[in-house]
PDB file of C-alpha atoms in Angstrom:
ATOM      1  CA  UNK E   1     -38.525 -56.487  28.831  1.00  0.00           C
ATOM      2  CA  UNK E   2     -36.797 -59.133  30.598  1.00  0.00           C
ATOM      3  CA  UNK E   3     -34.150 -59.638  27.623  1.00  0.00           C
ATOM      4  CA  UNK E   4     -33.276 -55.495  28.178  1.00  0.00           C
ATOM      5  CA  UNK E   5     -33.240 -55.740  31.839  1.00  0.00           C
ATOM      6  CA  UNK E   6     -30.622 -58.839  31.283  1.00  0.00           C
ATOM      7  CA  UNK E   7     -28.761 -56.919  28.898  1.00  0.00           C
ATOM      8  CA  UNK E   8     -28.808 -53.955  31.581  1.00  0.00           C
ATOM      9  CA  UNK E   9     -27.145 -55.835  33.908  1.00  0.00           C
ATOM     10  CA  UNK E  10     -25.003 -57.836  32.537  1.00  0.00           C
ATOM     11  CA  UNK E  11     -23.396 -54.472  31.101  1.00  0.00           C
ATOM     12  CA  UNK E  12     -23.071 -53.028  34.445  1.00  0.00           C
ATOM     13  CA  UNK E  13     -21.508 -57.109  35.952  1.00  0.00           C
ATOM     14  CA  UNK E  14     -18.855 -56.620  32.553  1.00  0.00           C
ATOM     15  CA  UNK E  15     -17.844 -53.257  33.203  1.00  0.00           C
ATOM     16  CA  UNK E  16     -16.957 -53.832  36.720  1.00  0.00           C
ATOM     17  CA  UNK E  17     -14.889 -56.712  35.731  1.00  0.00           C
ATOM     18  CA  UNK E  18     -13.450 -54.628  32.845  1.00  0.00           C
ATOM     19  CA  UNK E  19     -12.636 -52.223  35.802  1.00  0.00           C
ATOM     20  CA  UNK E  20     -10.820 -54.754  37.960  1.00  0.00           C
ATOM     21  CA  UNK E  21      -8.516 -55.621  34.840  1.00  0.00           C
ATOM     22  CA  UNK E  22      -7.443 -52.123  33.908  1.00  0.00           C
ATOM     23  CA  UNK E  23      -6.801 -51.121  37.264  1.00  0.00           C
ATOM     24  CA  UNK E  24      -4.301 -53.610  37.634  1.00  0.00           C
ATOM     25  CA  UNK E  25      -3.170 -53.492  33.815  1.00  0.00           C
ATOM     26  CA  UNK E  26       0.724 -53.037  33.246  1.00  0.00           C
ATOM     27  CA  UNK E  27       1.633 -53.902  37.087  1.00  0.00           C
ATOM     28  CA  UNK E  28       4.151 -56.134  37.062  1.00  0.00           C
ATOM     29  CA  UNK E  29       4.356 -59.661  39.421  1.00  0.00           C
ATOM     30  CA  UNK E  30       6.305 -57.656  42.112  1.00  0.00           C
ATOM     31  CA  UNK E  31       3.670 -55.145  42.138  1.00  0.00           C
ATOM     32  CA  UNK E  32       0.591 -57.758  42.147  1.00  0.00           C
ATOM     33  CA  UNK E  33       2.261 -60.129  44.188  1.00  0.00           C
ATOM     34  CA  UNK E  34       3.390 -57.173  47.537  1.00  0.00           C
ATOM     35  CA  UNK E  35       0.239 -56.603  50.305  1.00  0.00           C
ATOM     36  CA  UNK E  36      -0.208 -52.992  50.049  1.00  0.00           C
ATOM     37  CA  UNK E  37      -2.170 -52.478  52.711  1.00  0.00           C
ATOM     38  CA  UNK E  38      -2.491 -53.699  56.666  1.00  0.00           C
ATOM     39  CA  UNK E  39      -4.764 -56.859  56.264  1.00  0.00           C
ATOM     40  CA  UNK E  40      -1.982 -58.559  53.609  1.00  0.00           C
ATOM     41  CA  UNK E  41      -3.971 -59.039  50.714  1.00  0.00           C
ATOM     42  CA  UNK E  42      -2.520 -58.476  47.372  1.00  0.00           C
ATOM     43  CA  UNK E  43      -3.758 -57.057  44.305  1.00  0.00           C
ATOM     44  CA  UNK E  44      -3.610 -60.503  42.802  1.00  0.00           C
ATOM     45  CA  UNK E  45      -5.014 -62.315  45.389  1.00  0.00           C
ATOM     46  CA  UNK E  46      -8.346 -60.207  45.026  1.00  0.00           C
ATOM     47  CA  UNK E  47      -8.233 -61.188  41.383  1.00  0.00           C
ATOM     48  CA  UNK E  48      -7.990 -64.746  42.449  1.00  0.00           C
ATOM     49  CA  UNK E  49     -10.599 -64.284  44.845  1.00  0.00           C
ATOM     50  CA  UNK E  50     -13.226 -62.195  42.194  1.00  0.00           C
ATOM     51  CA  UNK E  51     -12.557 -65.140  40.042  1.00  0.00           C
ATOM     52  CA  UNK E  52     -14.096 -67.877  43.316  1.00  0.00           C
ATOM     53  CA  UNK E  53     -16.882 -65.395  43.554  1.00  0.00           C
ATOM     54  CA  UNK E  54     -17.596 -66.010  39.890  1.00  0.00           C
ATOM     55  CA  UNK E  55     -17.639 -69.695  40.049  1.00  0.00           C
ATOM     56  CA  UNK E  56     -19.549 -69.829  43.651  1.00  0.00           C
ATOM     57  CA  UNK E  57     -22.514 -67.820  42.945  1.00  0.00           C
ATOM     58  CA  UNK E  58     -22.940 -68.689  39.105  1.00  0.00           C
ATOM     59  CA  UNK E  59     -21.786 -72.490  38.843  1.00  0.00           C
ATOM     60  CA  UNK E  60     -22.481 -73.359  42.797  1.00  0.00           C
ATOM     61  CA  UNK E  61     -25.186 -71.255  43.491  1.00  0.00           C
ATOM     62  CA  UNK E  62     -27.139 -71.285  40.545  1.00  0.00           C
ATOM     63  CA  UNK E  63     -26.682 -73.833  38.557  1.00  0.00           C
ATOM     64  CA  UNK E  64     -25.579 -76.530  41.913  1.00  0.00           C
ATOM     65  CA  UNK E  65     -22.534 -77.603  40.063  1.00  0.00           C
ATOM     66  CA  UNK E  66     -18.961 -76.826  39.424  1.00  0.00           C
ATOM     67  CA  UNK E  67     -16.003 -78.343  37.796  1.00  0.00           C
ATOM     68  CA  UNK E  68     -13.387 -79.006  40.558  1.00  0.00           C
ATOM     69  CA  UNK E  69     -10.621 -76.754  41.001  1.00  0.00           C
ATOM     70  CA  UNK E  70      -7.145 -77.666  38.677  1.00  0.00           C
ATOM     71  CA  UNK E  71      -5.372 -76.785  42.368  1.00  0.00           C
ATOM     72  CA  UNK E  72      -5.943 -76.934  46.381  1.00  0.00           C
ATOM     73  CA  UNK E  73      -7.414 -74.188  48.243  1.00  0.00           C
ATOM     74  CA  UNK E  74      -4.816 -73.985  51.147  1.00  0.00           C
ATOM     75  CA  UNK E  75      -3.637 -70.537  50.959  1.00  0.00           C
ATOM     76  CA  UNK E  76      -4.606 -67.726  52.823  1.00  0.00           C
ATOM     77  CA  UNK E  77      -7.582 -65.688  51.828  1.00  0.00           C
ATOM     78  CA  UNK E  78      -6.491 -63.014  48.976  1.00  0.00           C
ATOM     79  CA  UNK E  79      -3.089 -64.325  48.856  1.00  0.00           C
ATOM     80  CA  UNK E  80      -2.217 -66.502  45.948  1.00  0.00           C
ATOM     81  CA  UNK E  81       0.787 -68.529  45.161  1.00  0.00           C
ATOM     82  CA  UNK E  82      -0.243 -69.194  41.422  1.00  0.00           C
ATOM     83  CA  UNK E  83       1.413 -66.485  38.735  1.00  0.00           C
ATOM     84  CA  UNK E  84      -0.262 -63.871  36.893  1.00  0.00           C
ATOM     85  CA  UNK E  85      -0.920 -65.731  33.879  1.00  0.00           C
ATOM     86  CA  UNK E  86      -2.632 -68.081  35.650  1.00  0.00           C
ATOM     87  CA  UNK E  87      -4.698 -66.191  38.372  1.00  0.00           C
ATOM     88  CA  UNK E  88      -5.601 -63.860  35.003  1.00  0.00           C
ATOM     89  CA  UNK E  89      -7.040 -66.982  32.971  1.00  0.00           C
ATOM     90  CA  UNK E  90      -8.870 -68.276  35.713  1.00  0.00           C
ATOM     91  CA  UNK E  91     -10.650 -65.160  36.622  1.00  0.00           C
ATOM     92  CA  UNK E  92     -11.521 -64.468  32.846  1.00  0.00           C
ATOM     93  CA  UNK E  93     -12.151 -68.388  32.557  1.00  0.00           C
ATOM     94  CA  UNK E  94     -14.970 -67.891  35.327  1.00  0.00           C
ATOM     95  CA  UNK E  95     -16.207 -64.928  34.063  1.00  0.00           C
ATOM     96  CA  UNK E  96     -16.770 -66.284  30.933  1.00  0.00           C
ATOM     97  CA  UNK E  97     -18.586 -69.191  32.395  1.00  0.00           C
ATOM     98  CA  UNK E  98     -20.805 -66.845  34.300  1.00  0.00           C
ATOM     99  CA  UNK E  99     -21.560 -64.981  31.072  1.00  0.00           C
ATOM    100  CA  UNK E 100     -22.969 -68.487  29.577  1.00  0.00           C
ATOM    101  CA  UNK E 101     -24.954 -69.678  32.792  1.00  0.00           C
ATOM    102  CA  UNK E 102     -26.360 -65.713  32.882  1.00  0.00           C
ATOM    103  CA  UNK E 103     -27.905 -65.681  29.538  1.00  0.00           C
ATOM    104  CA  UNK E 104     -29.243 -69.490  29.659  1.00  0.00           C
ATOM    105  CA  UNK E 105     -31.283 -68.957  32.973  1.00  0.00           C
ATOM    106  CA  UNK E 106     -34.360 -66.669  33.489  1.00  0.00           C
ATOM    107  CA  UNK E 107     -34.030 -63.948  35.848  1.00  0.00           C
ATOM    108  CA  UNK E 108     -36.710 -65.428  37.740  1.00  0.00           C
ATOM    109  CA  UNK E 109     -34.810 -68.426  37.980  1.00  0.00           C
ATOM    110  CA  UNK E 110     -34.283 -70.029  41.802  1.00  0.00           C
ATOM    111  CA  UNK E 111     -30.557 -71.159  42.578  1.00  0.00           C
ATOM    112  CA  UNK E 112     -30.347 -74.753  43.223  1.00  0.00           C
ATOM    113  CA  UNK E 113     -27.864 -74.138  46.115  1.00  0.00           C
ATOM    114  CA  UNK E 114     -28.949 -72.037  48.816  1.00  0.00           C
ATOM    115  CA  UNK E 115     -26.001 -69.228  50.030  1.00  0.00           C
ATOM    116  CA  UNK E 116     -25.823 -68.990  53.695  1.00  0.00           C
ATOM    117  CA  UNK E 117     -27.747 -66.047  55.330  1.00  0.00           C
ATOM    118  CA  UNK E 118     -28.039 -63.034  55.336  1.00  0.00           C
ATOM    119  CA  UNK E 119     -27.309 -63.065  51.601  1.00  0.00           C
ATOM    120  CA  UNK E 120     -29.541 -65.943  51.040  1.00  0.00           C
ATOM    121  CA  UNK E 121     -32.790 -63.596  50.524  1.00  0.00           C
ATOM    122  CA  UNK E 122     -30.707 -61.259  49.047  1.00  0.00           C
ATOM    123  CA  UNK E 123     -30.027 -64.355  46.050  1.00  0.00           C
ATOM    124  CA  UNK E 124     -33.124 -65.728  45.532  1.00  0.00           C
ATOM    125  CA  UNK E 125     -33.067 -65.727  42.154  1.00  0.00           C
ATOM    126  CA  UNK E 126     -30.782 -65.233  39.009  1.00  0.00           C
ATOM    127  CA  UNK E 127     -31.270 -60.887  39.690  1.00  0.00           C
ATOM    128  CA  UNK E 128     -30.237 -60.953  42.864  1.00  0.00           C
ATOM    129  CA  UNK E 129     -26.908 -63.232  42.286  1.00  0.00           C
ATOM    130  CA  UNK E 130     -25.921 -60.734  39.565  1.00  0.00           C
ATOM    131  CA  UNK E 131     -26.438 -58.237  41.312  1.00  0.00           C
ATOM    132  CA  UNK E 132     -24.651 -59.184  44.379  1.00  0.00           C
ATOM    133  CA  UNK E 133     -21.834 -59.894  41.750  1.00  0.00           C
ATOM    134  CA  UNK E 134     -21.986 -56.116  40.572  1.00  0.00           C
ATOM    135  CA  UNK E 135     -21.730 -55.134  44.353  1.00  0.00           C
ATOM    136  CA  UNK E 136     -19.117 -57.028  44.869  1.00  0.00           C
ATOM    137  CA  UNK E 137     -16.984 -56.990  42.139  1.00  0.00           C
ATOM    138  CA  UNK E 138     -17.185 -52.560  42.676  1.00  0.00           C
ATOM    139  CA  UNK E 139     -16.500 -52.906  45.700  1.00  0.00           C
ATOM    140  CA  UNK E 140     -13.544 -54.776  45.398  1.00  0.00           C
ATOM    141  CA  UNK E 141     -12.692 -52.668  41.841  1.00  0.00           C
ATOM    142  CA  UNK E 142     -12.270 -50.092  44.728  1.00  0.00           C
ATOM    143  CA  UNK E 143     -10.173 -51.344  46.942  1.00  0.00           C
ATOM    144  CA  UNK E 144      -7.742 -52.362  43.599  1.00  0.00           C
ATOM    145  CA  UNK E 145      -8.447 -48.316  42.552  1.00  0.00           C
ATOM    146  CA  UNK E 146      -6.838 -47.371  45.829  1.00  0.00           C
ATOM    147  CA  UNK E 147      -4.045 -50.051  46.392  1.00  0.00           C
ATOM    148  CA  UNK E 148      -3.146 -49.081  42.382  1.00  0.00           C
ATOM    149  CA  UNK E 149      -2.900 -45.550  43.540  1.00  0.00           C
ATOM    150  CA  UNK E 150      -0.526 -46.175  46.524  1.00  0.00           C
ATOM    151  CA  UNK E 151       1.506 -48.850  44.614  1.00  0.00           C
ATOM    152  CA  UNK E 152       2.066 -45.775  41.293  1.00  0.00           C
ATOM    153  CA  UNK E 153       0.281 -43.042  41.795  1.00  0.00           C
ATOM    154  CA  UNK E 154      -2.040 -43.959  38.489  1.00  0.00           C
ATOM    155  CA  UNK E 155      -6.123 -43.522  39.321  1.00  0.00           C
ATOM    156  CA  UNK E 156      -9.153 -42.997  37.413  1.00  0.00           C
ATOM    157  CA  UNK E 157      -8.088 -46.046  35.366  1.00  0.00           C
ATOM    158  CA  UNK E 158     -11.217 -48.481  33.483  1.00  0.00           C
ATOM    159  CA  UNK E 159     -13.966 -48.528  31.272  1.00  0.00           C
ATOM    160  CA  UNK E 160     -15.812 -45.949  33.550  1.00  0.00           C
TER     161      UNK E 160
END
């Protein structure tokens, strides 16, 4: 049971992030590098940010660790001066890292970090971090949908 419920969800967690990736596939750095929108972010800021979220909740949260960042954090939120190729590599990099901490640790399991409130109930164990991940990376798969449509007109783009 518990291996079909992890299976389950980490089906749902991978086709979110397969979302985020085909959304913004064949944009070029102009295009993921321009705020679209009011607030400033850019498309490949949120990438950049998806890929933090990945290594907070799974490496911080869960496990208590995390290899330090190869750069400073001194940027403004969901802005990024790194290039494409990087901000892409880290964010699958992270991913990929969640995908091994995911299926070595029980559902059940309790994080050994604690996540400020109100999401700290929310997390309580392994379940609830993945599926805060699955919230989160829709929601911002969403906001990527929309910005995509402004920046060419393209929509209903990923695996869903």
């Amino acid at each position: 049971m518990a291996d079909d419920e992890k299976n389950t969800l980490l089906t749902f967690l991978r086709a979110q992030r397969g979302s985020v990736l085909a959304i913004l596939d064949g944009l070029g750095e102009d295009a993921l590098t321009t705020p679209v929108l009011p607030t400033g972010w850019t498309p490949l800021g949120m990438v950049e940010h998806l890929g933090y979220a990945e290594r907070h909740w799974f490496q911080e949260i869960v496990t208590g660790t995390a290899d330090p960042l190869a750069w400073p954090d001194d940027h403004r939120p969901l802005e990024t001066p790194r290039s494409p190729d990087v901000v892409f590599a880290f964010y699958r990099e992270q991913c990929r890292r969640s995908d091994e901490i995911f299926a070595a640790t029980p559902l059940s399991a309790v994080p050994k970090r604690r996540h400020p409130t109100p999401l700290a109930d929310e997390t309580a164990d392994l379940r609830g971090v993945v599926l805060h991940m699955i919230e989160e990376t829709a929601r911002h798969a969403g906001h990527l949908d929309v910005v995509r449509e402004l920046i060419d007109g393209r929509t209903g783009l990923g695996p869903r």
